mmCIF file of C-alpha atoms and ligand atoms in Angstrom:
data_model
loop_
_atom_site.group_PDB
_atom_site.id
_atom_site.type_symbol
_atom_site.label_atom_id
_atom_site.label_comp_id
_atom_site.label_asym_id
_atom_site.label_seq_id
_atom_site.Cartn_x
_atom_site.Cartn_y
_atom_site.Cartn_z
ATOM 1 C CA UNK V 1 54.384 249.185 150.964
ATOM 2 C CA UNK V 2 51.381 247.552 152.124
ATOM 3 C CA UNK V 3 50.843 243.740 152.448
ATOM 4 C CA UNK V 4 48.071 243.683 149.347
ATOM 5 C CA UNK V 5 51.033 245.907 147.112
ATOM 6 C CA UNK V 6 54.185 243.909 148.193
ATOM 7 C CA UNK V 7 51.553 240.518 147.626
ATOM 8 C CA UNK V 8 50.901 241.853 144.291
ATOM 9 C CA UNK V 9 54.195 242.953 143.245
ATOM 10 C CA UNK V 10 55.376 239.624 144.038
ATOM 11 C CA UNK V 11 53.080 237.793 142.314
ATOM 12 C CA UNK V 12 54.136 239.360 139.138
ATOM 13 C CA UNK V 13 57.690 238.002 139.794
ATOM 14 C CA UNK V 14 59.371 234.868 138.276
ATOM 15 C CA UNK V 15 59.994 232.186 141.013
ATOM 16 C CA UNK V 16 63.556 232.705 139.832
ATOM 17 C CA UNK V 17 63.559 236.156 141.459
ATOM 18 C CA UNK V 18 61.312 235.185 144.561
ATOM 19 C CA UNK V 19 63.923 232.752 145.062
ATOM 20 C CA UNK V 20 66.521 235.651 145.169
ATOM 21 C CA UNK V 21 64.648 237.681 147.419
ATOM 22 C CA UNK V 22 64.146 234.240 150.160
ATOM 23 C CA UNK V 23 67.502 233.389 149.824
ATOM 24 C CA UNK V 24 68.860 233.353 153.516
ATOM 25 C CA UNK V 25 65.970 234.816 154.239
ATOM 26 C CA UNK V 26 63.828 231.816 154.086
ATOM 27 C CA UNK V 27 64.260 228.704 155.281
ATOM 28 C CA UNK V 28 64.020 225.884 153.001
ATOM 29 C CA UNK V 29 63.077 228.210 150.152
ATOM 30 C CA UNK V 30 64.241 225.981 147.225
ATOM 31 C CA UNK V 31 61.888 223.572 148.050
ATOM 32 C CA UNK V 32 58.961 226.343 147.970
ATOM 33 C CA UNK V 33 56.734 226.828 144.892
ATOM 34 C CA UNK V 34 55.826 230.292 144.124
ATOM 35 C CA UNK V 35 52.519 230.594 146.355
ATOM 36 C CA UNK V 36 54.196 229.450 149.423
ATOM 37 C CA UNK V 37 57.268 231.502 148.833
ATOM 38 C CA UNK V 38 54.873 234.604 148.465
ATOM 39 C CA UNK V 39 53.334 233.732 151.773
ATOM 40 C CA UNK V 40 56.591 232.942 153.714
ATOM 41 C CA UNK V 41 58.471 236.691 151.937
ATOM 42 C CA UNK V 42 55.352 238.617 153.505
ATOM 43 C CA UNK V 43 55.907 236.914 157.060
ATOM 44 C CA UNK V 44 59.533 237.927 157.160
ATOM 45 C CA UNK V 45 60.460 240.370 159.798
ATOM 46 C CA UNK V 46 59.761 243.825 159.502
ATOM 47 C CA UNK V 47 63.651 244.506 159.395
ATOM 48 C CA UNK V 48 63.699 241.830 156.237
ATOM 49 C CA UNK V 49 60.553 243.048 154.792
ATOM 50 C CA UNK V 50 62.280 246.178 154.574
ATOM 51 C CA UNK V 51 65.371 244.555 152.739
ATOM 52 C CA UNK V 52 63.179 242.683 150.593
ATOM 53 C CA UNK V 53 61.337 246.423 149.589
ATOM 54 C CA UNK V 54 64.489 247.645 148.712
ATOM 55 C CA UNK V 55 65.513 244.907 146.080
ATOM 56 C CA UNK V 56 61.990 244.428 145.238
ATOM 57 C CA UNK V 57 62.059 248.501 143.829
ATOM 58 C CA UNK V 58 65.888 247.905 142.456
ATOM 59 C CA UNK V 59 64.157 245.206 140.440
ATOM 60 C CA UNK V 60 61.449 247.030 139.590
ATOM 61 C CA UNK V 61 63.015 250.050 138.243
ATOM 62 C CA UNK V 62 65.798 247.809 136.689
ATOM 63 C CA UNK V 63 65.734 248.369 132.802
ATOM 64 C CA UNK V 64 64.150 245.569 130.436
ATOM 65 C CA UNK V 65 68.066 244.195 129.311
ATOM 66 C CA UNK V 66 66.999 244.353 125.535
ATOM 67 C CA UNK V 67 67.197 248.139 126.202
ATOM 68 C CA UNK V 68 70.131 248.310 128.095
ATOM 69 C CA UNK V 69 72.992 250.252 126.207
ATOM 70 C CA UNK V 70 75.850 248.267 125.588
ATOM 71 C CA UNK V 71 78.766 248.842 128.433
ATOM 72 C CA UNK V 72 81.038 251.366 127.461
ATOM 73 C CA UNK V 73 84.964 249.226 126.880
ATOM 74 C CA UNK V 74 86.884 249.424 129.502
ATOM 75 C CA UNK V 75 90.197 251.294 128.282
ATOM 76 C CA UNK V 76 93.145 249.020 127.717
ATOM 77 C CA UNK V 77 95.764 250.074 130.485
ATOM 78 C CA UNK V 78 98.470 248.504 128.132
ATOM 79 C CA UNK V 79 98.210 249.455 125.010
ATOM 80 C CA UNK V 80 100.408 247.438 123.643
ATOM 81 C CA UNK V 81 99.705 244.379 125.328
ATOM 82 C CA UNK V 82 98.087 241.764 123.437
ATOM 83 C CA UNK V 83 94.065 241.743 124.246
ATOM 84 C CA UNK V 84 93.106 240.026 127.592
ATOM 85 C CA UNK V 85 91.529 236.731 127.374
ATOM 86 C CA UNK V 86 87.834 236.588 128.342
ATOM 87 C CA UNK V 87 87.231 235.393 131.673
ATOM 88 C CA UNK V 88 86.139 231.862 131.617
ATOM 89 C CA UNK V 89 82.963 231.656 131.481
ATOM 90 C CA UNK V 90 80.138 229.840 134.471
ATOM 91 C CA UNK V 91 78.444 228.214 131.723
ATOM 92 C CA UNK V 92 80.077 226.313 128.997
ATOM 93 C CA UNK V 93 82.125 227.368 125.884
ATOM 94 C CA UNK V 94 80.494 228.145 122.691
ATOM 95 C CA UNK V 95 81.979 226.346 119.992
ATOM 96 C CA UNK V 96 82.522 228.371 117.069
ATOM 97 C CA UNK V 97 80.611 225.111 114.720
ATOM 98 C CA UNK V 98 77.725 226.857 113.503
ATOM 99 C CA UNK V 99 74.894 224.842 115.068
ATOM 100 C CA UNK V 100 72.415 223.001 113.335
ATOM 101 C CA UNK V 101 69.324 223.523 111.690
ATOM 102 C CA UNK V 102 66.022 222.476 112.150
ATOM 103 C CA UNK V 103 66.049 220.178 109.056
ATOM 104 C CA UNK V 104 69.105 218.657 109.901
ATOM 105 C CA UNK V 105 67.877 217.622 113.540
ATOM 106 C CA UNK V 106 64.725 216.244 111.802
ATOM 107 C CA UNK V 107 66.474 214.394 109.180
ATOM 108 C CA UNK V 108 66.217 210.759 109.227
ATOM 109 C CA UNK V 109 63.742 210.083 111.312
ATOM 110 C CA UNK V 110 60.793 207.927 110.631
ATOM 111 C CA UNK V 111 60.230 204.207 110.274
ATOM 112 C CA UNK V 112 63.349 202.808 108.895
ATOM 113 C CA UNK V 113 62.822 199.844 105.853
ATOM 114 C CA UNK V 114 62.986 196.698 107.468
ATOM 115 C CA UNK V 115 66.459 194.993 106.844
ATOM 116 C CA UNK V 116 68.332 191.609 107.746
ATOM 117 C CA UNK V 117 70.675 192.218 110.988
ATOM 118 C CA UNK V 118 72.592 189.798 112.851
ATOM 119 C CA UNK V 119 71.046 189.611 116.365
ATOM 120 C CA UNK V 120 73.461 191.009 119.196
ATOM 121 C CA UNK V 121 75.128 189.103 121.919
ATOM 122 C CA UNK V 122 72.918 189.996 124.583
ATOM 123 C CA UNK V 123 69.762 189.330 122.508
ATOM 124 C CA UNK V 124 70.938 185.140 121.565
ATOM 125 C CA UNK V 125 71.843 185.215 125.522
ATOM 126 C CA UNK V 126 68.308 186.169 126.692
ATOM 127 C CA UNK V 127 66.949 183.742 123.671
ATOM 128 C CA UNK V 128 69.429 181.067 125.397
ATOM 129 C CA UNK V 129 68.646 181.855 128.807
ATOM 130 C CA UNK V 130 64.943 181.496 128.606
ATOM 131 C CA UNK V 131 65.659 177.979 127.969
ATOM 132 C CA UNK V 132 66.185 177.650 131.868
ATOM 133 C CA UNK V 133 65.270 181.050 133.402
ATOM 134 C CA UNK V 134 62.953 183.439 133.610
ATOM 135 C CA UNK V 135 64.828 186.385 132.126
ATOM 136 C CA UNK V 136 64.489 190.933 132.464
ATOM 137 C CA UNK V 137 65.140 192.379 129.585
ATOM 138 C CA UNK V 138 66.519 195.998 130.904
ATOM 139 C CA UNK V 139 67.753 197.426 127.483
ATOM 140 C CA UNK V 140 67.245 201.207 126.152
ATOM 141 C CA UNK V 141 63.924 201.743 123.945
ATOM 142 C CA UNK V 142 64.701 200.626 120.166
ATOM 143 C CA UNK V 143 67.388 197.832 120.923
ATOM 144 C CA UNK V 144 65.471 195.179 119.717
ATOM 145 C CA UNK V 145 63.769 193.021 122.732
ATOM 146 C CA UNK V 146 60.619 191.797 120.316
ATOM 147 C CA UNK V 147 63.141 190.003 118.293
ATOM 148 C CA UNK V 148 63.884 188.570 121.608
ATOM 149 C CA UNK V 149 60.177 187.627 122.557
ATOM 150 C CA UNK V 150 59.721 186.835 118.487
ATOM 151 C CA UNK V 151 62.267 183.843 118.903
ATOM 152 C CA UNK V 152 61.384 183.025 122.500
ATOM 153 C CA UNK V 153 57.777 182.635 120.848
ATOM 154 C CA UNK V 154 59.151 180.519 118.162
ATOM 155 C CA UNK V 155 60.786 178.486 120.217
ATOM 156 C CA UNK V 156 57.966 178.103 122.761
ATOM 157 C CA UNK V 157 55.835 177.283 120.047
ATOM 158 C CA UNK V 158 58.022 174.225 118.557
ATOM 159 C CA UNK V 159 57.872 172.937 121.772
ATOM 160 C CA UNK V 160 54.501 172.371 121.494
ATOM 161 C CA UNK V 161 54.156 175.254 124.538
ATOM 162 C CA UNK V 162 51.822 178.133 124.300
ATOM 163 C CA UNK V 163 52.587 181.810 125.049
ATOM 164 C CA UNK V 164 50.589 184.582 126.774
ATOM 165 C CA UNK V 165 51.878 187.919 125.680
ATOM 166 C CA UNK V 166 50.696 190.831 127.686
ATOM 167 C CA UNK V 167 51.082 194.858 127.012
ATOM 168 C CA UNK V 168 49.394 197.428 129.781
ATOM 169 C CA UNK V 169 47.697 199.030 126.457
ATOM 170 C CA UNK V 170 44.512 198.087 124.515
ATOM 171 C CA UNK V 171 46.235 199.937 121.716
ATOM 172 C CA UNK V 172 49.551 197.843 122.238
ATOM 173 C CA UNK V 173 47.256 194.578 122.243
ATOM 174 C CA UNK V 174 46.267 195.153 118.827
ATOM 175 C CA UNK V 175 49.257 196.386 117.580
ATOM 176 C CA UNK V 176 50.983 192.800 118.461
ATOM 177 C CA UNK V 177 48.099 191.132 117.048
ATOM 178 C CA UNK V 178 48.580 192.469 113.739
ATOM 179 C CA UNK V 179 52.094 192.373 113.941
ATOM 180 C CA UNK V 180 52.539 188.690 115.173
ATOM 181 C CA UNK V 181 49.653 187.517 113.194
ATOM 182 C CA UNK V 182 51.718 188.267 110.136
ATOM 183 C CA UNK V 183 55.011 186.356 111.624
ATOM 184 C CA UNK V 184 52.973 183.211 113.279
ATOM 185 C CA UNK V 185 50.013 183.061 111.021
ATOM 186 C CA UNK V 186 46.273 184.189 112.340
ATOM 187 C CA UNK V 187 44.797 181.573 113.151
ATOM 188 C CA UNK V 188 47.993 180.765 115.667
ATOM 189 C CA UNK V 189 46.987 184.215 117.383
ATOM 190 C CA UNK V 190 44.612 185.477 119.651
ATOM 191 C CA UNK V 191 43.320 188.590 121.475
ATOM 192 C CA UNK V 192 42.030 189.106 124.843
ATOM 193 C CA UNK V 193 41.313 192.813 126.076
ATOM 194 C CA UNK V 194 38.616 194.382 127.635
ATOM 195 C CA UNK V 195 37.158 195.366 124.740
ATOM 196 C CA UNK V 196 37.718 192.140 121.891
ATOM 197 C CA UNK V 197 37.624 188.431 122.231
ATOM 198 C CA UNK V 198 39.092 186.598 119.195
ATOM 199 C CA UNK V 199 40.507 183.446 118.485
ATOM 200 C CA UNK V 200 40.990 182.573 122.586
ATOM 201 C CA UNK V 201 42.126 178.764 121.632
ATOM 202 C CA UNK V 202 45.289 179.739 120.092
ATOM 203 C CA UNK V 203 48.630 179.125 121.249
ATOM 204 C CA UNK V 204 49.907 182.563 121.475
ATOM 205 C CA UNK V 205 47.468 185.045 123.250
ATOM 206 C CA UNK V 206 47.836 188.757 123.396
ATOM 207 C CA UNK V 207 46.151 190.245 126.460
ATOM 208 C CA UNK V 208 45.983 192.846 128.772
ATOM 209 C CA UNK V 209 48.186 192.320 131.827
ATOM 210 C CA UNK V 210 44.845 192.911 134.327
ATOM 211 C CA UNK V 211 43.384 189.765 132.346
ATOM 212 C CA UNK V 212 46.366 187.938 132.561
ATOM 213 C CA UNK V 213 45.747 188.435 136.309
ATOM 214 C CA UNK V 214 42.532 187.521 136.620
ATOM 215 C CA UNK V 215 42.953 184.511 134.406
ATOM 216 C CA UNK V 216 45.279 183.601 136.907
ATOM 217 C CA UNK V 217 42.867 184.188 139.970
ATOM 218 C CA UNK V 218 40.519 182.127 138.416
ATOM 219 C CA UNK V 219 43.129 179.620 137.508
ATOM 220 C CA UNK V 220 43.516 179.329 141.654
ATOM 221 C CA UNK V 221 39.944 178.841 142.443
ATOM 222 C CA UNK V 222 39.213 176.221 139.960
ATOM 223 C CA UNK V 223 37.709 178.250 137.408
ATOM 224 C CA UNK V 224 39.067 178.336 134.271
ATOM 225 C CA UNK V 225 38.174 177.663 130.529
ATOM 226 C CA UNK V 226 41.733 177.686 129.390
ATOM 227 C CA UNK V 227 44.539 175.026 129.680
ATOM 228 C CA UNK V 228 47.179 176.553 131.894
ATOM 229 C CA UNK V 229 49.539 174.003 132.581
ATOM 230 C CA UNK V 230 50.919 173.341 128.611
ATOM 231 C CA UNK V 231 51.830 177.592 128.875
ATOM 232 C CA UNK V 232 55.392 177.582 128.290
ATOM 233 C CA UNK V 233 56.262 181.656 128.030
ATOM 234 C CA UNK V 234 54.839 184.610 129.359
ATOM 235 C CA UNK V 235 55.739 187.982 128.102
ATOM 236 C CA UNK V 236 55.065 190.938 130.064
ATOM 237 C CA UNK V 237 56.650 194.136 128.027
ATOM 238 C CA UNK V 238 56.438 197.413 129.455
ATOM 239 C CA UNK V 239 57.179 195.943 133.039
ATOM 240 C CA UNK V 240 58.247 199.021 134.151
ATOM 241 C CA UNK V 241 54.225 199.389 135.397
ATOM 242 C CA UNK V 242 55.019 197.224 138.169
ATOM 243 C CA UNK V 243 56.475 200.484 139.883
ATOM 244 C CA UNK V 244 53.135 201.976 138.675
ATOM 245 C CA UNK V 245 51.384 203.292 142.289
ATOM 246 C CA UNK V 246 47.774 201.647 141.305
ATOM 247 C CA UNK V 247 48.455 199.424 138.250
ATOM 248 C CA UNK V 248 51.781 197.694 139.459
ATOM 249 C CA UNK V 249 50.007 195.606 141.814
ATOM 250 C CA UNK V 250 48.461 193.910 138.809
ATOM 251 C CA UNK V 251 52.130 193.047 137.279
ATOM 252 C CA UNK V 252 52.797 191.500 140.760
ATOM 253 C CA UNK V 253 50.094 189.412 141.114
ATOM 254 C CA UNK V 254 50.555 187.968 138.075
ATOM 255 C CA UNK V 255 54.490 187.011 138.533
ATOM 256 C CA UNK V 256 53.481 186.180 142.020
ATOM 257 C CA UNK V 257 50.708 183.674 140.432
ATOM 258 C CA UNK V 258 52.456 182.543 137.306
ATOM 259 C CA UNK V 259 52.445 179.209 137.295
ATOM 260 C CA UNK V 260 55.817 177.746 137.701
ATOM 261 C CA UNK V 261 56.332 175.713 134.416
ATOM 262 C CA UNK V 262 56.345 179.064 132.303
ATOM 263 C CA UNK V 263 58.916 181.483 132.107
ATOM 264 C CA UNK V 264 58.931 184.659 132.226
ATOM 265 C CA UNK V 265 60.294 187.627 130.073
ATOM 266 C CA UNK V 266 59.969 190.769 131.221
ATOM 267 C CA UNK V 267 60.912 193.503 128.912
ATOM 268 C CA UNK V 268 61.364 197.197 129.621
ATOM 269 C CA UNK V 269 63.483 199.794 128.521
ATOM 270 C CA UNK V 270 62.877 202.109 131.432
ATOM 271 C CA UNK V 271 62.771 199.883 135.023
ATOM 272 C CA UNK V 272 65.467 201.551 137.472
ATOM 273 C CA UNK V 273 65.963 199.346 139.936
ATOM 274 C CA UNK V 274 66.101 195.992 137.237
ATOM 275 C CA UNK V 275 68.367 194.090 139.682
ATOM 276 C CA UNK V 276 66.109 194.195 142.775
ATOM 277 C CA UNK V 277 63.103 193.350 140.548
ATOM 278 C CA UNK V 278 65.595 190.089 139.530
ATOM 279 C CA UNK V 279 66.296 189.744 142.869
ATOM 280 C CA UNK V 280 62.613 189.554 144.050
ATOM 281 C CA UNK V 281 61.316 187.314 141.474
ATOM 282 C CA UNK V 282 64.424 185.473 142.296
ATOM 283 C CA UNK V 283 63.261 184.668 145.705
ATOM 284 C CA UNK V 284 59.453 184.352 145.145
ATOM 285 C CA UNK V 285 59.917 181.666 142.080
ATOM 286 C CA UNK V 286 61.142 178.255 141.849
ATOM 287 C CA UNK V 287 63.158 179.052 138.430
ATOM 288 C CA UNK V 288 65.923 181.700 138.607
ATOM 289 C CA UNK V 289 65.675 184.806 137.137
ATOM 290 C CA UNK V 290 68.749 186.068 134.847
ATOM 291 C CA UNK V 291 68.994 189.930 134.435
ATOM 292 C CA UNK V 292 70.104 191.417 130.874
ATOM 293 C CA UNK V 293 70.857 195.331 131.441
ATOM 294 C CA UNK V 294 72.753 197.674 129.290
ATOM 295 C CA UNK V 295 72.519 201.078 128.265
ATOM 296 C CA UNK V 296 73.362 201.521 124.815
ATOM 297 C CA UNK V 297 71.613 203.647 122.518
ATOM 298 C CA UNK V 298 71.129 202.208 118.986
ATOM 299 C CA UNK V 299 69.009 205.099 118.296
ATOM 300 C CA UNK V 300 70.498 208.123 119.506
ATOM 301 C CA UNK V 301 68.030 210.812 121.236
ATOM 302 C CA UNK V 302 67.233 214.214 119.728
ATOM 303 C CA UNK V 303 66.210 217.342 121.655
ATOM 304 C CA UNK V 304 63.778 220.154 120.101
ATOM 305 C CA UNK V 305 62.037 223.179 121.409
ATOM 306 C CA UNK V 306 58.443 223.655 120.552
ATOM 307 C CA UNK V 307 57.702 227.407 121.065
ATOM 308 C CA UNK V 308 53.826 228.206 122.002
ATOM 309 C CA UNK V 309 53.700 229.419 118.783
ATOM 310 C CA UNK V 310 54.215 226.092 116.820
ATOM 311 C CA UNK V 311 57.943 227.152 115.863
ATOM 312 C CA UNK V 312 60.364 223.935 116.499
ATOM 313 C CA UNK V 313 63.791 224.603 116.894
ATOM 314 C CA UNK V 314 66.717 221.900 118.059
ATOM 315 C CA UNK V 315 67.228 222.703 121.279
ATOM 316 C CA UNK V 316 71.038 222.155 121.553
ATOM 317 C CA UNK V 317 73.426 223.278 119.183
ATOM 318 C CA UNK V 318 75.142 219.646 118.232
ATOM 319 C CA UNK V 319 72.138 216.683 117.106
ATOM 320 C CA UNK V 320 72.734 214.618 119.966
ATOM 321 C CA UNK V 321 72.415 214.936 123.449
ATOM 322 C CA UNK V 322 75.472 214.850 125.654
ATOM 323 C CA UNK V 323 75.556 212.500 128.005
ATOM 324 C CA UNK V 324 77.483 213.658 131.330
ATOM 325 C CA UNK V 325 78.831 216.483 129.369
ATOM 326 C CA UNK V 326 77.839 219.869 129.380
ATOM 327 C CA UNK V 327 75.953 221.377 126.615
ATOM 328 C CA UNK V 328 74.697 224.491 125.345
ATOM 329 C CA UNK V 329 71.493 225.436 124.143
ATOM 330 C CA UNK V 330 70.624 226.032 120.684
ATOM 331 C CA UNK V 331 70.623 229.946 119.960
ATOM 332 C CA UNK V 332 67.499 230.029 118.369
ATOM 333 C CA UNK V 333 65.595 227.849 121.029
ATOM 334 C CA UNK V 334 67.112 230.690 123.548
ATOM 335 C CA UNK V 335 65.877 233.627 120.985
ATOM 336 C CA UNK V 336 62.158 231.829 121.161
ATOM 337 C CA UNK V 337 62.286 231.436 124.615
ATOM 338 C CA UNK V 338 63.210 234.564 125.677
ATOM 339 C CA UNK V 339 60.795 236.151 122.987
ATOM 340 C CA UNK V 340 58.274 233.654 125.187
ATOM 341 C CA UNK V 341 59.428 235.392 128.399
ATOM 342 C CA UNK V 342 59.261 238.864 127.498
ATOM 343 C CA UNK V 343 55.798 238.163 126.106
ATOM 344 C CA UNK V 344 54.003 236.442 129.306
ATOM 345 C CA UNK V 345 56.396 237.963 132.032
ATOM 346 C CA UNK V 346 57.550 241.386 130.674
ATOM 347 C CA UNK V 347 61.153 241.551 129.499
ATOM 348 C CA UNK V 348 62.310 243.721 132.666
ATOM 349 C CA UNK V 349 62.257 240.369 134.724
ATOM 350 C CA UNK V 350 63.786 238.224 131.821
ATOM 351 C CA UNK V 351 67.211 236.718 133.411
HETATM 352 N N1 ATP I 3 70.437 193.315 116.492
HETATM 353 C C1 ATP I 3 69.792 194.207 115.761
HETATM 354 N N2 ATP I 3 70.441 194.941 114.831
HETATM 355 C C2 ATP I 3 69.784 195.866 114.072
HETATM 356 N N3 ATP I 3 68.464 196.129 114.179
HETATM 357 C C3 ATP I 3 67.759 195.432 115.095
HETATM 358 C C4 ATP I 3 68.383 194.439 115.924
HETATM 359 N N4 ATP I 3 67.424 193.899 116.725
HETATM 360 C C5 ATP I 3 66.266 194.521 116.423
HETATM 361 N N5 ATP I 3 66.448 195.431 115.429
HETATM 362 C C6 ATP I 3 65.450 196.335 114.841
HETATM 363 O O1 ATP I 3 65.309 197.438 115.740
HETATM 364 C C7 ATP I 3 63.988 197.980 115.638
HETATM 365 C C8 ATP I 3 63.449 198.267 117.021
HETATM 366 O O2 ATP I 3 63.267 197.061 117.704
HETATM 367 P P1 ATP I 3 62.122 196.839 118.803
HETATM 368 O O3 ATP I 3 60.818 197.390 118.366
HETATM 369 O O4 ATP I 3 62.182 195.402 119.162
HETATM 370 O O5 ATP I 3 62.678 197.714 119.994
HETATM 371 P P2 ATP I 3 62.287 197.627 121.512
HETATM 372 O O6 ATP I 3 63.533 197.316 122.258
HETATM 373 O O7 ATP I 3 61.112 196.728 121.712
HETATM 374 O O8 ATP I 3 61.910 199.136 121.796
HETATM 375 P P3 ATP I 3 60.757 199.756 122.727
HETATM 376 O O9 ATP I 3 61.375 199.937 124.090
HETATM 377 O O10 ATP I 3 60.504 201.073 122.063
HETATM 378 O O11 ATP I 3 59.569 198.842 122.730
HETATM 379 C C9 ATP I 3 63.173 196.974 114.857
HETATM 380 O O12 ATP I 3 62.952 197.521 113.559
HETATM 381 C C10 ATP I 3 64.053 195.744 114.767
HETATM 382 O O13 ATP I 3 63.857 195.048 113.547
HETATM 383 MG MG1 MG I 4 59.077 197.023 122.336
#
């Protein structure tokens, strides 16, 4: 073969199979995407490039499987013995459930009526805590942590305090402002983004965290048009940005510069490393910072397969996902995908 036919024949491979061909072959292979594999499979030895020719033909004269007659049964050498068991399968048992359908995975969901619930133990804990400490709210999305900031506002307020609120979104910003503007009252809440100014005396302030920051900035040089020192709570929700490589330098600052008399809640359903951030606020802040971290799930995840060509399907056979356990794949996500397959790669290289 020459280099421009092997390059092209390779190219119209799957990474799966490139990754085949490499395997002991080339070094560090798994780690390859599919130009450099290409590039590293043509710089092989001639003795490998030879081996690689070989399987590269196999595959390429291999039958597309949807065509491939069924094996004949292999005879019985007992007769009368009872039927051998199936040889346990690499990948996990079937159950024999049938598996749901597509209206049962999307059943239920939606925006749930709003009903009285009796707040968890870890949500009067962070309520409680705030009292003292700053607090991180670590807790899975859906568990509840504005009824957390809700009361922590409440509170602040009563205390004559006022609260800052910030969300990294515009959208978020007005969001809150509708939604706490109905709890608090609108004239006892305010907006500051980028893009709206309204209502900037009142005691609870939604913002952007970047104007947080700068209000903060300004607040060190002296220049200021707002009273700083009577803020009793800052909220900073999504503070999972402060991993964020450009924006987290913003959430920093403005723990870094918050003035010492407010506390802090930070809420987040996705930070991984919640107990250094405690730590490190811990050590840069002259109130201690409690962590609150668990991982249950009030509302349970669903998985579904959209197909190029706008078909959903679940995308495991059971409604939930399993955690830690293994799963299997929903037959008629498999059925779409491999229909996807033999449609953009051909079905001969379809695994
Ligand atoms: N203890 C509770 N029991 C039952 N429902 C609750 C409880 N606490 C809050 N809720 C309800 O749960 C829903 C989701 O709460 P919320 O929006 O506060 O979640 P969240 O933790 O902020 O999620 P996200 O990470 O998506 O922002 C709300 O409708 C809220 O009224
Ligand atoms: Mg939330």
């Amino acid at each position: 073969m020459t280099n421009d036919e092997l390059t092209q024949h390779l190219a119209g491979l799957p990474v799966s199979l490139l990754h085949r061909l490499a395997k002991n072959r080339v070094h560090r292979h798994f780690r390859m995407g599919k130009t450099r594999l290409i590039q590293s499979l043509l710089a092989l030895s001639p003795g490998q490039r030879a081996e690689i020719e070989t399987t590269l033909t196999s595959f390429l004269q291999e039958p597309p499987r949807s065509s491939k007659p069924d094996r004949p049964a292999k005879p019985n050498p007992q007769p009368d013995a009872p039927p051998r068991p199936a040889p346990p399968s690499r990948h996990h048992h079937v159950p024999t459930e049938p598996a749901i359908g597509t209206k049962a995975l999307l059943e239920g969901l939606g925006v749930p009526p709003p009903r009285p619930f009796k707040p968890d133990d870890w949500q009067r804990d962070a309520i409680d805590r705030l009292t003292t400490t700053d607090v991180i709210l670590s807790v899975p999305t859906g568990s509840g942590k504005t009824y957390v900031a809700i009361e922590a506002m409440r509170r602040a307020i009563e205390a004559e305090r006022t609260v800052i609120y910030t969300s990294p979104l515009k959208a978020l910003s007005n969001t809150k402002l509708t939604e706490f503007s109905q709890l608090f009252g609108a004239d006892q809440v305010g907006i500051l983004t980028g893009d709206r100014r309204d209502n900037p005396q009142a005691p609870i302030l939604i913002m952007t965290t970047e104007i947080l920051r700068n209000l903060l900035y300004d607040a060190a040089s002296g220049e200021i048009d707002m009273r700083l020192d009577t803020l009793g709570l800052i909220i900073l929700d999504e503070s999972q940005f402060l991993a964020d490589a450009e924006r987290g330098v913003v959430w920093e600052e403005t723990i870094i510069f918050a003035p010492a008399q407010s506390r802090l809640l930070l809420l987040s359903a996705s930070i991984g490393n919640p107990d250094e951030i405690a730590a490190w606020i811990n050590s840069i802040r002259s109130t201690s910072c409690h962590l609150i971290h668990h991982r249950n799930r009030s509302v349970p995840l669903r998985a579904a397969y959209l197909d190029p060509s706008g078909k959903l399907a679940p995308f495991f056979r059971a409604r939930d996902i399993a955690h830690g356990k293994g799963f299997v794949l929903h037959p008629e996500t498999k059925r779409l995908f491999a229909n996807y397959e033999d449609r953009t790669l051909g079905p001969r290289y379809r695994r």
